[in-house]
Amino acid sequence: MEQTIVAIDQLVKRYREKLAVDHFSMKVMEGEILGLLGPNGSGKTTTINCLLSLLKFDKGEITVFGKPMSPEAYDLKGQIGVVPQNVAVIQTLTVAENIDFFCGLYIKDRKTRKQYVEEAIRMTGLEEYRKYYPKKLSGGLIRRLNIACGIAHKPKLIIFDEPTVAVDPQSRNAILEGIREMNRQGATIIYTSHYMEEVEELCTRIIIMDRGRNVAEGTTAQLKASLRNRETIRMEMVTCTDEMLADLKEINHVYEVKVDGECLMIRCDGGTHNLVHIMGYFAEKNIPFGRVVTELPTLNDVFLEITGKELRD
């Protein structure tokens, strides 16, 4: 039977007059990589801090591994790894010493800790840098070290808060593959990011927060299926007449046609041969056009429709 790793029920958190989290609920199931998305100020960080018992909250219940979470729940906290957005390493310690220090907060047996440190170094691709001090590392390598420090004690639940911010493509790929490997080894993961291509590639399920509420959740496919817009076709045009715009709106599944600069933008709410039908109309009317691009909906489209905001705000 699938186990619930995290359960947040009707969480409310106020900062004086500001309602930061508004009766927010979510569940994270064992083995998931859950993407937690939301614009700045949506309540993601506050929710995570409440989950970790770093903040007191006004109402609601939080359980982790089936037990109530509290500031004194050290048995639960020992099974959680946190990789914060802001790098948290010790500048006076080498890579290996940093990982050993943070692992030592949870693992007291030296032999076990040595093994865990080596495994964390290998998983994050830091073998060649074990004796380097943080100031000698690139931004991408610092991010990898930050991850190694957060996961070396082999937690069952790992929270990643935008772990690939401002890193090079090679490091980003290494980080994402490392997260997949941790998940394959049994870790349940909560992942926040503003890079939607990462979320689509990595996460098995997604929750979208806005104004402190859970406004949508599901798989990537389920969220995209909730959109009216299923396909956008852009065509470079020389001229567009009112008659042509009206004719295009009569084509099956076309629900919006508008001029966007030098392009004609056509939105469709379904269908599998929309481009064929539209180009057939232009051929029949002998209307010239330039480059044609067809776009399927993205998570950014989902987010924009639900919240009215760009994901990268």
XYZ file of C-alpha atoms in Angstrom:
313
model
C 0.000 0.000 0.000
C 1.299 3.465 -0.962
C 2.466 5.418 2.076
C 1.781 9.107 2.684
C 5.131 10.751 3.474
C 3.858 14.310 4.035
C 0.312 15.416 4.822
C -0.514 19.096 5.235
C -4.145 19.765 6.129
C -5.764 23.221 6.101
C -2.541 25.074 6.976
C -2.961 28.750 7.903
C -0.066 31.117 8.553
C -0.412 34.871 9.142
C 2.196 37.589 9.415
C 0.205 40.223 11.330
C -2.411 41.335 8.783
C -0.941 39.373 5.866
C -2.359 35.910 5.187
C 0.669 34.067 3.782
C -0.833 30.559 3.707
C -4.586 30.234 3.364
C -5.994 26.810 4.345
C -3.411 25.048 2.184
C -3.515 21.252 1.917
C -1.290 18.774 0.116
C -0.071 15.190 0.285
C 3.240 13.777 -0.856
C 3.252 10.043 -1.495
C 6.176 7.683 -1.081
C 8.462 7.628 -4.130
C 7.107 10.809 -5.711
C 9.030 13.725 -7.098
C 6.515 16.451 -6.338
C 6.936 19.818 -8.043
C 5.727 22.677 -5.832
C 5.262 25.742 -8.036
C 4.131 29.281 -7.436
C 5.070 32.901 -8.153
C 7.090 34.887 -5.647
C 4.962 35.522 -2.574
C 2.679 32.559 -3.197
C 3.511 30.917 0.140
C 5.867 28.127 -0.978
C 8.755 29.030 1.320
C 6.444 29.684 4.266
C 4.773 26.311 3.730
C 8.135 24.511 3.609
C 9.317 26.298 6.757
C 6.124 25.261 8.539
C 6.624 21.699 7.294
C 10.111 21.718 8.828
C 8.809 23.279 12.077
C 10.994 26.321 11.540
C 7.867 28.486 11.771
C 4.865 28.329 14.048
C 1.545 28.378 12.212
C -1.925 29.532 13.206
C -4.077 26.568 12.176
C -3.854 23.193 10.499
C -2.028 19.908 10.885
C 1.257 18.638 9.479
C 2.355 15.014 9.648
C 5.574 13.515 8.286
C 5.989 9.748 7.963
C 2.594 9.447 9.655
C 3.643 11.367 12.793
C 2.891 14.956 13.893
C 5.727 17.343 13.053
C 7.050 19.583 15.841
C 10.254 21.484 16.708
C 11.251 18.607 19.015
C 10.554 15.801 16.494
C 14.259 15.036 15.995
C 13.537 11.470 14.872
C 11.543 12.870 11.943
C 13.987 15.667 11.147
C 16.814 13.142 10.931
C 15.020 11.534 7.995
C 14.663 14.835 6.086
C 17.255 16.480 3.862
C 17.023 20.143 2.860
C 18.894 21.756 -0.031
C 18.216 25.504 0.295
C 18.329 28.007 -2.530
C 20.946 30.041 -0.675
C 24.194 28.093 -0.485
C 24.952 26.949 3.071
C 28.527 25.655 3.280
C 31.486 26.434 5.557
C 34.224 28.358 3.758
C 37.047 27.166 6.035
C 36.361 23.463 5.334
C 37.192 21.506 2.174
C 34.532 19.827 0.055
C 34.965 16.496 1.849
C 35.112 18.173 5.277
C 31.923 20.128 4.583
C 30.015 17.002 3.620
C 31.412 15.134 6.629
C 30.393 17.960 8.976
C 26.775 18.097 7.819
C 26.477 14.313 7.626
C 27.853 14.167 11.179
C 24.864 16.103 12.467
C 22.839 12.918 11.886
C 25.304 10.022 11.535
C 27.563 9.540 14.556
C 29.255 6.263 13.580
C 32.521 7.241 11.845
C 32.742 4.219 9.563
C 29.182 4.666 8.323
C 29.673 8.408 7.953
C 32.832 7.931 5.872
C 30.938 5.614 3.531
C 28.018 8.058 3.227
C 30.367 10.985 2.519
C 32.062 9.069 -0.298
C 28.709 8.117 -1.792
C 27.536 11.750 -1.678
C 30.751 12.879 -3.375
C 30.284 10.329 -6.168
C 26.581 11.109 -6.619
C 27.268 14.828 -7.074
C 30.358 14.359 -9.262
C 32.797 16.020 -6.856
C 35.500 13.307 -6.858
C 38.161 15.621 -8.323
C 37.348 18.448 -5.916
C 37.262 16.738 -2.511
C 40.258 18.760 -1.221
C 39.134 22.092 -2.684
C 37.843 24.920 -0.506
C 34.493 26.448 -1.542
C 36.064 29.732 -2.712
C 37.940 27.742 -5.392
C 34.768 26.189 -6.831
C 32.639 27.466 -9.707
C 28.992 28.358 -9.131
C 27.844 25.006 -10.481
C 30.253 23.047 -8.272
C 29.189 25.059 -5.211
C 25.586 24.041 -5.955
C 26.654 20.411 -6.170
C 28.441 20.729 -2.815
C 25.319 22.318 -1.330
C 23.332 19.287 -2.469
C 25.901 16.804 -1.170
C 25.768 18.429 2.276
C 21.983 18.152 2.342
C 21.674 14.535 1.239
C 24.770 12.777 2.618
C 22.897 11.302 5.610
C 20.575 9.441 3.187
C 17.265 11.086 4.139
C 13.989 9.488 3.103
C 12.475 12.895 2.252
C 14.510 15.575 0.436
C 13.378 19.145 -0.191
C 15.114 20.949 -3.066
C 14.527 24.713 -3.234
C 15.582 25.888 -6.715
C 18.820 23.865 -6.730
C 19.869 24.811 -10.281
C 19.672 28.610 -10.050
C 22.483 30.241 -12.062
C 24.399 27.036 -12.822
C 26.001 25.951 -16.094
C 24.270 23.343 -18.290
C 26.756 20.593 -17.375
C 26.160 21.096 -13.650
C 22.400 21.331 -14.194
C 22.388 17.980 -15.968
C 24.523 16.449 -13.212
C 22.186 17.807 -10.522
C 19.030 16.548 -12.241
C 20.516 13.111 -12.848
C 21.617 12.997 -9.202
C 18.055 13.777 -8.098
C 16.698 10.998 -10.313
C 19.210 8.580 -8.817
C 18.233 9.540 -5.256
C 14.620 8.933 -6.196
C 15.490 5.560 -7.739
C 17.204 4.662 -4.473
C 13.993 5.345 -2.564
C 13.997 9.038 -1.624
C 10.753 11.006 -1.859
C 11.385 14.514 -3.179
C 9.736 17.931 -3.019
C 11.160 20.136 -5.775
C 10.665 23.863 -6.323
C 11.940 25.634 -9.422
C 11.145 28.401 -11.887
C 12.701 26.389 -14.718
C 9.625 24.700 -16.113
C 11.481 22.448 -18.521
C 13.124 20.872 -15.454
C 9.796 20.379 -13.712
C 8.229 18.756 -16.790
C 11.217 16.440 -17.161
C 11.653 15.555 -13.490
C 8.400 15.675 -11.535
C 5.810 12.914 -11.355
C 3.152 15.290 -9.989
C 2.795 19.055 -9.617
C 1.023 21.378 -7.175
C 0.536 25.047 -8.051
C 0.227 27.570 -5.216
C -1.108 31.103 -5.494
C -1.963 33.504 -2.690
C -1.279 30.750 -0.176
C -3.733 28.267 -1.689
C -3.519 25.029 -3.625
C -5.052 26.184 -6.923
C -4.239 23.164 -9.104
C -2.554 19.786 -8.934
C -1.955 16.761 -11.116
C 0.519 15.305 -13.569
C 1.923 17.497 -16.319
C -0.446 15.867 -18.798
C -3.466 16.384 -16.527
C -2.657 20.062 -15.991
C -2.185 20.695 -19.702
C -5.441 18.866 -20.440
C -7.252 21.365 -18.219
C -6.403 24.192 -20.642
C -8.755 25.285 -23.354
C -5.756 26.051 -25.554
C -4.381 22.774 -26.947
C -2.372 24.206 -29.850
C -1.125 27.646 -30.953
C -0.214 28.218 -34.600
C 1.813 31.288 -35.587
C 2.124 32.344 -39.229
C 4.168 35.185 -40.684
C 1.767 37.235 -42.799
C 2.042 40.089 -45.267
C -1.553 41.240 -44.884
C -4.551 40.184 -42.785
C -8.088 41.163 -43.676
C -11.140 41.138 -41.431
C -12.750 38.634 -43.799
C -9.786 36.258 -43.453
C -9.853 36.499 -39.657
C -13.581 35.761 -39.639
C -13.151 32.779 -41.999
C -10.397 31.266 -39.828
C -12.614 31.446 -36.743
C -15.117 29.222 -38.545
C -12.597 26.376 -38.873
C -13.322 23.512 -36.506
C -11.501 23.785 -33.125
C -10.279 27.363 -33.776
C -11.469 29.593 -30.952
C -9.195 32.648 -31.200
C -7.516 34.444 -34.104
C -5.553 37.662 -33.691
C -2.717 39.642 -35.220
C 0.441 39.658 -33.085
C 2.941 42.020 -34.697
C 3.764 40.578 -38.115
C 2.360 37.190 -37.180
C -1.088 35.726 -37.202
C -1.772 33.784 -33.989
C -4.402 31.046 -34.125
C -5.442 29.137 -31.005
C -7.205 25.779 -31.103
C -9.082 23.963 -28.334
C -8.597 20.419 -29.666
C -8.229 18.420 -32.848
C -5.269 16.611 -34.387
C -5.029 18.149 -37.876
C -5.502 21.856 -37.169
C -2.450 22.953 -39.171
C -3.570 20.911 -42.199
C -7.011 22.541 -42.161
C -5.624 26.057 -41.731
C -3.017 25.710 -44.471
C -5.706 24.201 -46.679
C -7.722 27.398 -46.257
C -4.740 29.554 -47.301
C -4.070 27.333 -50.327
C -7.718 27.494 -51.386
C -7.763 31.297 -51.139
C -4.269 31.623 -52.642
C -3.106 33.725 -49.694
C 0.703 33.925 -49.271
C 2.339 33.417 -45.882
C 5.823 32.973 -44.468
C 7.241 30.859 -41.668
C 4.790 28.690 -39.706
C 5.335 27.528 -36.111
C 3.015 25.293 -34.123
C 3.264 25.206 -30.324
C 1.744 22.777 -27.852
C 0.781 24.079 -24.390
C 3.472 24.319 -21.715
C 3.427 24.466 -17.923
C 3.939 28.199 -18.272
C 0.642 28.361 -20.204
C -1.050 26.400 -17.419
C 0.386 28.715 -14.791
C -0.543 31.865 -16.688
C -4.132 30.734 -17.177
C -4.546 29.729 -13.511
C -2.716 32.609 -11.801
C -2.486 35.334 -14.423
C 1.269 35.521 -13.784
C 4.410 34.386 -15.571
C 6.208 31.521 -13.861
C 9.498 33.410 -13.886
C 8.143 36.426 -11.985
